[in-house]
mmCIF file of C-alpha atoms in Angstrom:
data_model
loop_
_atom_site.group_PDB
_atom_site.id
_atom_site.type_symbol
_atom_site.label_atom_id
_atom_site.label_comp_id
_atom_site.label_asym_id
_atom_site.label_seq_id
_atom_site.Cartn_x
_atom_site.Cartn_y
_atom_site.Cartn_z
ATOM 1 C CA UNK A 7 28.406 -130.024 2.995
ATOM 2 C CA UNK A 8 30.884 -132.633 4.715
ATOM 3 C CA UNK A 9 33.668 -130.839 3.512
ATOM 4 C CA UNK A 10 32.171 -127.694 5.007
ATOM 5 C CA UNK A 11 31.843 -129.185 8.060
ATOM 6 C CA UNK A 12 35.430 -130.768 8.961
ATOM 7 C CA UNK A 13 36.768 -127.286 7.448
ATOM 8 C CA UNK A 14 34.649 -125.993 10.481
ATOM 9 C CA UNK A 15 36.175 -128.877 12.997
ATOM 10 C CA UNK A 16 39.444 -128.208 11.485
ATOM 11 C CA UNK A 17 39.377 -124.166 12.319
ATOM 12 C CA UNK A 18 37.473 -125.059 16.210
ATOM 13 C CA UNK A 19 40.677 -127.518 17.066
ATOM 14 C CA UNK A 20 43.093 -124.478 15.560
ATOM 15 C CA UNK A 21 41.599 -121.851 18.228
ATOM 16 C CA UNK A 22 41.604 -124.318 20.874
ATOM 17 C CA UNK A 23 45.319 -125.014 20.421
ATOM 18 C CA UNK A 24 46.071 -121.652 19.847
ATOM 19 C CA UNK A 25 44.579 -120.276 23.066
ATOM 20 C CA UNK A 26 45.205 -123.469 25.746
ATOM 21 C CA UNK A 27 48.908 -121.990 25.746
ATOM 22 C CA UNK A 28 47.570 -118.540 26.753
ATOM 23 C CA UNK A 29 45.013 -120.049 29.258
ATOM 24 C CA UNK A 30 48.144 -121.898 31.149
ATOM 25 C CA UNK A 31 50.222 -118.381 31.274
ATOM 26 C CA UNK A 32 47.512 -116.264 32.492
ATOM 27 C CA UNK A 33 47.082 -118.592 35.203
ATOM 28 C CA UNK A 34 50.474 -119.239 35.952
ATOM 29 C CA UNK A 35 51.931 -120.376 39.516
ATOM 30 C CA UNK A 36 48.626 -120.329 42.366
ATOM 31 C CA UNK A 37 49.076 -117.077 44.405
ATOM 32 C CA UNK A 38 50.456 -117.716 47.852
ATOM 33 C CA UNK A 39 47.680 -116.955 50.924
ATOM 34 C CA UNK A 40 48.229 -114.098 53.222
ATOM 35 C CA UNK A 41 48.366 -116.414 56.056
ATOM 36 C CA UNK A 42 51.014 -118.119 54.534
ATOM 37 C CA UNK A 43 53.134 -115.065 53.728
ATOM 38 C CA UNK A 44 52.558 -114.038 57.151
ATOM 39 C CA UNK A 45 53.502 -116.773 59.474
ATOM 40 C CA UNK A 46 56.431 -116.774 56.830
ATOM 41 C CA UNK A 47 57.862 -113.408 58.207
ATOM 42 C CA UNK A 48 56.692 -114.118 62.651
ATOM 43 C CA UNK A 49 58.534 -117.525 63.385
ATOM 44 C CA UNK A 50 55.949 -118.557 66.214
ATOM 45 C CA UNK A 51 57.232 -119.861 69.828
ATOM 46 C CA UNK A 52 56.653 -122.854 70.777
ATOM 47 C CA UNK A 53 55.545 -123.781 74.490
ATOM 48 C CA UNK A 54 56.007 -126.401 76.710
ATOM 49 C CA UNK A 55 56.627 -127.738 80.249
ATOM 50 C CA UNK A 56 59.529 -128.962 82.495
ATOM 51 C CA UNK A 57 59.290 -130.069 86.636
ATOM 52 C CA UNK A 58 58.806 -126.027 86.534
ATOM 53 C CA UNK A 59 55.807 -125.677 84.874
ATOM 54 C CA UNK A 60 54.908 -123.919 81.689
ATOM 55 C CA UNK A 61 58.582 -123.106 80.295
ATOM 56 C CA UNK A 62 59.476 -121.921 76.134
ATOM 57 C CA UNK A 63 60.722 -124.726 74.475
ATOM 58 C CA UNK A 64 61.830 -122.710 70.787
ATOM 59 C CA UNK A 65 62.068 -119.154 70.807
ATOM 60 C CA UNK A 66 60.222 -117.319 68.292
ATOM 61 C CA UNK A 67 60.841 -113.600 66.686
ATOM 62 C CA UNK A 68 60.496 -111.571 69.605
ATOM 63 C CA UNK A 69 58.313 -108.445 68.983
ATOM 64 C CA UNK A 70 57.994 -105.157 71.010
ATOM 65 C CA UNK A 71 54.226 -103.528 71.803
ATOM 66 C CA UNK A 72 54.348 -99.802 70.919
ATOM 67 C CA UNK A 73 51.007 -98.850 72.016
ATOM 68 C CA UNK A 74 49.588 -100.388 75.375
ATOM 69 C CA UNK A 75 46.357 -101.627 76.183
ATOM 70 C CA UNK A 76 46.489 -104.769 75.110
ATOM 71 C CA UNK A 77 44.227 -107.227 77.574
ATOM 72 C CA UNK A 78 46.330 -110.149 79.127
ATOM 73 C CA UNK A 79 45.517 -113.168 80.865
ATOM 74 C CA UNK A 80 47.261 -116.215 82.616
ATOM 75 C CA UNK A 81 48.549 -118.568 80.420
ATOM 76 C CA UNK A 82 46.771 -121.317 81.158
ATOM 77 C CA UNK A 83 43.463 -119.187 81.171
ATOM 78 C CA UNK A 84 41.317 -120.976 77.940
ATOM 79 C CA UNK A 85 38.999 -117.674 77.947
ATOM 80 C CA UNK A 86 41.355 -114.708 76.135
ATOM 81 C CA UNK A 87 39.044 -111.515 75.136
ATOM 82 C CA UNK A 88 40.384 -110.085 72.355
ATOM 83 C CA UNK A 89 41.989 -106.761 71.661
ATOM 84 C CA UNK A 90 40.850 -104.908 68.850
ATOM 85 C CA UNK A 91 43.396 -102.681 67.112
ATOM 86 C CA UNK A 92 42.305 -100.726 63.939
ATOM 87 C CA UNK A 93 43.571 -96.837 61.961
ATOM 88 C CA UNK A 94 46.342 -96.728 64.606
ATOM 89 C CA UNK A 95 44.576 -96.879 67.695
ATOM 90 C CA UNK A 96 44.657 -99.858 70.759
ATOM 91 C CA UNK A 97 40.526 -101.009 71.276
ATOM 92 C CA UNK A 98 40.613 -102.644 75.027
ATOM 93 C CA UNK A 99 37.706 -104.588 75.775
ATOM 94 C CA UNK A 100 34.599 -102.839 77.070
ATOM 95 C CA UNK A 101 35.174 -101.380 80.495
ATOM 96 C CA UNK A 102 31.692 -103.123 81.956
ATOM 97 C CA UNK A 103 32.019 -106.049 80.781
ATOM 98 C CA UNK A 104 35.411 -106.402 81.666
ATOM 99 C CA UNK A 105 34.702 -104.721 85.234
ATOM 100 C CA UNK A 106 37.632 -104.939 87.471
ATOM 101 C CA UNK A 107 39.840 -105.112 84.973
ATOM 102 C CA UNK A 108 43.646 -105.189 86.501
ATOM 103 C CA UNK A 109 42.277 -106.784 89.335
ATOM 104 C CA UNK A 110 40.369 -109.877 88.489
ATOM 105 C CA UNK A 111 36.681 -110.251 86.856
ATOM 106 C CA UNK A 112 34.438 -112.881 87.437
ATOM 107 C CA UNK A 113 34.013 -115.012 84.550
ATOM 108 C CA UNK A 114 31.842 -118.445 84.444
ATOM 109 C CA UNK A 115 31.667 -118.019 88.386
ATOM 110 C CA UNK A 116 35.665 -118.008 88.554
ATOM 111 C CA UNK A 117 37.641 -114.953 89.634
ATOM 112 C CA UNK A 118 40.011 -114.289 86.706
ATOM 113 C CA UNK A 119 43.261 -112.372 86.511
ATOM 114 C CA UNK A 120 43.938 -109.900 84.033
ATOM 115 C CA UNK A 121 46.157 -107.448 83.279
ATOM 116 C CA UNK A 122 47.272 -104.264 80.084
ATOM 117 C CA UNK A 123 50.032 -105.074 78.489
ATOM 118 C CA UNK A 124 52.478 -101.733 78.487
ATOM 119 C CA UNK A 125 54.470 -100.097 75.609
ATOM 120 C CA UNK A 126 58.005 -101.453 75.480
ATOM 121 C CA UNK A 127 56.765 -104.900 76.711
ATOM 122 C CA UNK A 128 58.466 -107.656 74.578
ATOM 123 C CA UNK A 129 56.550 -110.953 73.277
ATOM 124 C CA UNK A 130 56.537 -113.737 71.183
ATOM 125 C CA UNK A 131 53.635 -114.092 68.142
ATOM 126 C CA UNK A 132 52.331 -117.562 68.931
ATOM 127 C CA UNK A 133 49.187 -117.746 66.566
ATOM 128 C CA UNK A 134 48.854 -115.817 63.490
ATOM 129 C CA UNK A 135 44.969 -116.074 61.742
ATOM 130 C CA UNK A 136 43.982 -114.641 58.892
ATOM 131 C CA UNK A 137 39.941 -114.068 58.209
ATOM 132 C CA UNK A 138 39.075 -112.564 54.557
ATOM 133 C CA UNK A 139 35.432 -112.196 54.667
ATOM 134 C CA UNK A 140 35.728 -110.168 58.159
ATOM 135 C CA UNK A 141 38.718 -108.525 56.872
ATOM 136 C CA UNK A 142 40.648 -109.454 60.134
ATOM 137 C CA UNK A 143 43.878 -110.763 60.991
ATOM 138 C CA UNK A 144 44.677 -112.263 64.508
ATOM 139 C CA UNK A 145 47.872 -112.504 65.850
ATOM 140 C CA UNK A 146 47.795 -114.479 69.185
ATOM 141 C CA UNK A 147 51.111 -113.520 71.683
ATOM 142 C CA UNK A 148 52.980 -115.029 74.845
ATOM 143 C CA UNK A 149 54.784 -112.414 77.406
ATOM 144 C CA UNK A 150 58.711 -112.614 76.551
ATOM 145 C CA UNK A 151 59.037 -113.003 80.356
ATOM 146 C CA UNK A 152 63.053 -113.256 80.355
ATOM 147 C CA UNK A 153 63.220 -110.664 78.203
ATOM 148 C CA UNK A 154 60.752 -108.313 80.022
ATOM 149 C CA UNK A 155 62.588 -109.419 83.616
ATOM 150 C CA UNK A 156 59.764 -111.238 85.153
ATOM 151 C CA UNK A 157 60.422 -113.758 87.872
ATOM 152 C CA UNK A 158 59.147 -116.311 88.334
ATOM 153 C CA UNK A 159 57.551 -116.489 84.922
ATOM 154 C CA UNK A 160 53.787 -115.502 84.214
ATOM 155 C CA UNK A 161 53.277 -115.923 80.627
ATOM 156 C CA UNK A 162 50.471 -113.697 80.030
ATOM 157 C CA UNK A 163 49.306 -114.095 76.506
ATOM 158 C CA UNK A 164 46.725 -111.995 74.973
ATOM 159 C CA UNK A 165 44.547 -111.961 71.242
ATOM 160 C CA UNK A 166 44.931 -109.106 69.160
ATOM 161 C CA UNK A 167 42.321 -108.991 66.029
ATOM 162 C CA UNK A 168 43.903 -106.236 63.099
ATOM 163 C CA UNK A 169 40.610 -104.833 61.547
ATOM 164 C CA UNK A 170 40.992 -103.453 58.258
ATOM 165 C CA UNK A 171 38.730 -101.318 56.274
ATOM 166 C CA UNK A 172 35.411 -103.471 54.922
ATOM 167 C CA UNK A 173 36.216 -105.350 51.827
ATOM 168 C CA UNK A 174 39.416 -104.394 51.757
ATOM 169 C CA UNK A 175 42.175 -107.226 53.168
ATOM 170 C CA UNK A 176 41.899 -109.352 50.123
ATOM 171 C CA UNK A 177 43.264 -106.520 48.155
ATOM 172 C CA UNK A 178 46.184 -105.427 50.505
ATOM 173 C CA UNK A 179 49.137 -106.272 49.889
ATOM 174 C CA UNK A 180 51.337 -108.288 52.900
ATOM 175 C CA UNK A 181 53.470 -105.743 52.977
ATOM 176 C CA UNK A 182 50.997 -103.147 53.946
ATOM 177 C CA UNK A 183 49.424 -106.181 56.050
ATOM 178 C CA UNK A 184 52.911 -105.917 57.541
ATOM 179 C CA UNK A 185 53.417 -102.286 58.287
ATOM 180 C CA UNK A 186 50.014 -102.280 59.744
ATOM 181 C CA UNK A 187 51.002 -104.809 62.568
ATOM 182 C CA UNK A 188 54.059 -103.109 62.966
ATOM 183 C CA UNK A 189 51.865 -100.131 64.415
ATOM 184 C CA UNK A 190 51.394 -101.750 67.749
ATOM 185 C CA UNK A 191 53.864 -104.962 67.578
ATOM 186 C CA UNK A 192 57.230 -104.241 66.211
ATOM 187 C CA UNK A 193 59.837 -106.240 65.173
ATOM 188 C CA UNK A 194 62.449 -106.489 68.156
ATOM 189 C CA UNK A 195 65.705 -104.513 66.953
ATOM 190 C CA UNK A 196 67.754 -103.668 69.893
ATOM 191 C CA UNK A 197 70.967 -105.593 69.934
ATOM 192 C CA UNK A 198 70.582 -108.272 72.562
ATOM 193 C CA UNK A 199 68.302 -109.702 74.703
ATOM 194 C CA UNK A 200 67.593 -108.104 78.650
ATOM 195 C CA UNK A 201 69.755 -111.145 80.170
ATOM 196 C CA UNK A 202 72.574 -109.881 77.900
ATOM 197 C CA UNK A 203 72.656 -106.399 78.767
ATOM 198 C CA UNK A 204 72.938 -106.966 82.578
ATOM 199 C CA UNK A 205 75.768 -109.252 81.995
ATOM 200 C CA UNK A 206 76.796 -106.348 80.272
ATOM 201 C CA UNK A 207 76.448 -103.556 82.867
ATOM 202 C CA UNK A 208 78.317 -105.755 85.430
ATOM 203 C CA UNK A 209 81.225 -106.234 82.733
ATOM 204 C CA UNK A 210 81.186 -102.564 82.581
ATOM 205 C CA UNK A 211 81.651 -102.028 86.210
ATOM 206 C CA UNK A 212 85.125 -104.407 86.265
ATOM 207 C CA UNK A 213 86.090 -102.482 83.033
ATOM 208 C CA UNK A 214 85.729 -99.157 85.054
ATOM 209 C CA UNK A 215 87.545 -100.389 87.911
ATOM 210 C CA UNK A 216 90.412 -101.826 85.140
ATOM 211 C CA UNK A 217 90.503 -98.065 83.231
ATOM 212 C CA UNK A 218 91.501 -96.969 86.470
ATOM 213 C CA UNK A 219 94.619 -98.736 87.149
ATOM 214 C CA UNK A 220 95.118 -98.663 83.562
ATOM 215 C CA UNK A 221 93.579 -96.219 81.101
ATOM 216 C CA UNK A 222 96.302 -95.924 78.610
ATOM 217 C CA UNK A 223 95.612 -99.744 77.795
ATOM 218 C CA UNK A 224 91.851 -99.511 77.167
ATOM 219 C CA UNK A 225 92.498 -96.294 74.925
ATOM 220 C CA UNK A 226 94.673 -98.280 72.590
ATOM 221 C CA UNK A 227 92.669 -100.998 72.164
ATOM 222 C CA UNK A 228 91.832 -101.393 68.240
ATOM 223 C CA UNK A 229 88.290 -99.428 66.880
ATOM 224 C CA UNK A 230 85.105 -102.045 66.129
ATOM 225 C CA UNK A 231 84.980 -102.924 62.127
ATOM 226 C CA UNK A 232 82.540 -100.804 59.774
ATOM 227 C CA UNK A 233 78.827 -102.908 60.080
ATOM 228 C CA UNK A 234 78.161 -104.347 57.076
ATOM 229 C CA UNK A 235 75.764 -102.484 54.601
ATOM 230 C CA UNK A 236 72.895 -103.806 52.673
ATOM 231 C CA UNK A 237 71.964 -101.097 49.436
ATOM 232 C CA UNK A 238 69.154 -100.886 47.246
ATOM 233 C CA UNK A 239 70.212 -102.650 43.762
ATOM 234 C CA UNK A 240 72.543 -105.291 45.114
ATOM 235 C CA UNK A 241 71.821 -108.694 44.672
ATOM 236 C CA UNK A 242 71.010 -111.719 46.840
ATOM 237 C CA UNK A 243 74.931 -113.007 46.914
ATOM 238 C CA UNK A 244 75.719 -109.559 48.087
ATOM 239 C CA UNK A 245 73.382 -109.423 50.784
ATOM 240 C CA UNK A 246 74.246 -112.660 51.533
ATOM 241 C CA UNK A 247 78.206 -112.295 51.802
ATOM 242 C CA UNK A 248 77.394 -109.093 53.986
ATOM 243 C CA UNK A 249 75.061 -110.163 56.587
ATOM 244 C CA UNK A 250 74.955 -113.694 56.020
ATOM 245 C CA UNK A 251 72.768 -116.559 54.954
ATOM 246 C CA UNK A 252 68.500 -115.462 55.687
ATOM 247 C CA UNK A 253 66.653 -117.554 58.259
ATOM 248 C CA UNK A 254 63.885 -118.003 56.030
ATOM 249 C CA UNK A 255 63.677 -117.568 52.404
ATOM 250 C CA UNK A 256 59.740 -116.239 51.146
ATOM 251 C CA UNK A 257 60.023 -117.563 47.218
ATOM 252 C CA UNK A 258 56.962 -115.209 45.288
ATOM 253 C CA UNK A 259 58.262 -115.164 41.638
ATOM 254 C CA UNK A 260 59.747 -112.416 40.923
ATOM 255 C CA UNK A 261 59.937 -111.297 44.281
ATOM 256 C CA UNK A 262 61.582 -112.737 47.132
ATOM 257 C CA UNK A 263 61.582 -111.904 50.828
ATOM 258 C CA UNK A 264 64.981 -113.123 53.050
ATOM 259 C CA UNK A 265 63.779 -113.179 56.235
ATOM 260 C CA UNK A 266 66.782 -112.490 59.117
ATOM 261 C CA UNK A 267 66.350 -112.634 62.690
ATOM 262 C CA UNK A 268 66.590 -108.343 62.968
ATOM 263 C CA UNK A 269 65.885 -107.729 59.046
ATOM 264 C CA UNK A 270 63.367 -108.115 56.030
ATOM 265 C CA UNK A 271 65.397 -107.928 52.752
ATOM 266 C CA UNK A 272 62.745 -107.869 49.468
ATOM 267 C CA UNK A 273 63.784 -108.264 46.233
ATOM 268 C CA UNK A 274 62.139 -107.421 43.008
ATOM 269 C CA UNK A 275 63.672 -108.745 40.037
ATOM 270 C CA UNK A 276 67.096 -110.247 42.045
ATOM 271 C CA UNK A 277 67.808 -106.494 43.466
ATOM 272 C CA UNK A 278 66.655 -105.395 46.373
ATOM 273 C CA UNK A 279 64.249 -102.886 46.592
ATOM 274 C CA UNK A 280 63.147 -102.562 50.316
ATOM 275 C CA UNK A 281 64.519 -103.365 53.797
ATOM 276 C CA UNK A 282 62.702 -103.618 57.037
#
């Protein structure tokens, strides 16, 4: 009977050694939140003051509304109603309750400013909140003022709460998390910031005025290099030696995200496979 018995103990400690190893690789490296992978991709501006008042102190991405209606306020307003934005289409805050909207309301007995945000506005993601069991994500934004030519500065900032279908965020991926925001705030991709392109009309002018004296000169002048391309398959030194070292690097295994001021570059197995 003894013997029986430690043959028994013998053949329990055998299965547990055999499957521990298993146990460990099945679990392997803890997945990485969706809040996390999303403040990874929006680097978020960060405010301040000066003798001027409110003023930006590091720019964040900047990010473009496609669709308006999103409800502003003041910036140093605590009370932001949220804008709802769910299958494509900009929820504004209830028209009674938010009577005179555009034109002040009257909340807590004070008269409050408000104002829609337009299409084509630019901003900067200052807050991004991610809520599983209401299968919502929040993305808080601050009025690019300088880029958006607004003098003297406002600020307006504004809530907006992604809803997704019920039960369904903790199973989407962050890149369809992703695309989804994109549908009303877009990564910024035009060249160069407002400021620059005014400098830039006014260097046009003298350049029309110098084609006039001299137009042969200007026509010789040498063509602008080939831009750099970025192809599916290459690899991250490739990427790297044509556009330059990523801002941020998003490290998820066998996928990785490099993360450039303009661009998303995702890799899949040390090739990339998308770019946004």
């Amino acid at each position: 009977m003894r013997q029986k018995i430690e043959m028994a103990v013998l053949l329990v400690a055998l299965i547990i050694v055999g499957i521990a190893p298993c146990l460990v690789v099945a679990q392997g490296a803890p997945a990485v939140p969706l809040e996390d992978q999303l403040k990874a991709q929006y680097t978020l501006v960060k405010m301040g003051a000066d003798t001027g008042g409110t003023a930006v102190v590091d720019q964040g991405t900047i990010l473009v509304i496609k669709k308006g209606g999103i409800l502003s306020v003041p910036y140093g307003d605590t009370s932001v109603v949220p804008t709802k934005y769910q299958d494509g289409v900009v929820h504004s805050p209830n028209t009674m309750v938010m009577k005179g909207l555009g034109f002040g309301m009257k909340r807590f007995g004070k008269e409050q400013t408000t104002r829609l945000m337009q299409a084509g506005e630019k901003v900067y993601p200052s807050k991004v909140a991610v809520n599983l069991p209401k299968d919502q994500v929040t993305i808080s934004i601050i009025a690019c003022d300088s880029c958006n030519n607004v003098s003297p500065t406002t600020f307006y900032k504004a809530d907006v709460v992604f809803q997704f279908a019920k039960g369904s965020l903790a199973t989407t991926s962050p890149s369809q998390v992703e695309d989804a925001i994109a549908g009303l705030l877009a990564f910024d991709d035009s060249p160069g910031d407002q400021g620059g392109g005014q400098g830039g009309n006014g260097n046009g002018n003298d350049q029309q005025g110098g084609n006039q004296g001299g137009g042969g000169q200007a026509q010789q002048q040498a063509p602008p290099p080939e831009p750099q391309q970025i192809e599916k398959g290459q690899t991250p030194d490739q990427v790297k030696a044509a556009i330059g070292v990523p801002d941020k690097i998003v490290n998820l295994g066998a996928k990785q995200i490099y993360v450039y001021k303009d661009i998303k570059v995702t890799f899949i197995n040390g090739k990339v496979s998308d770019v946004q």
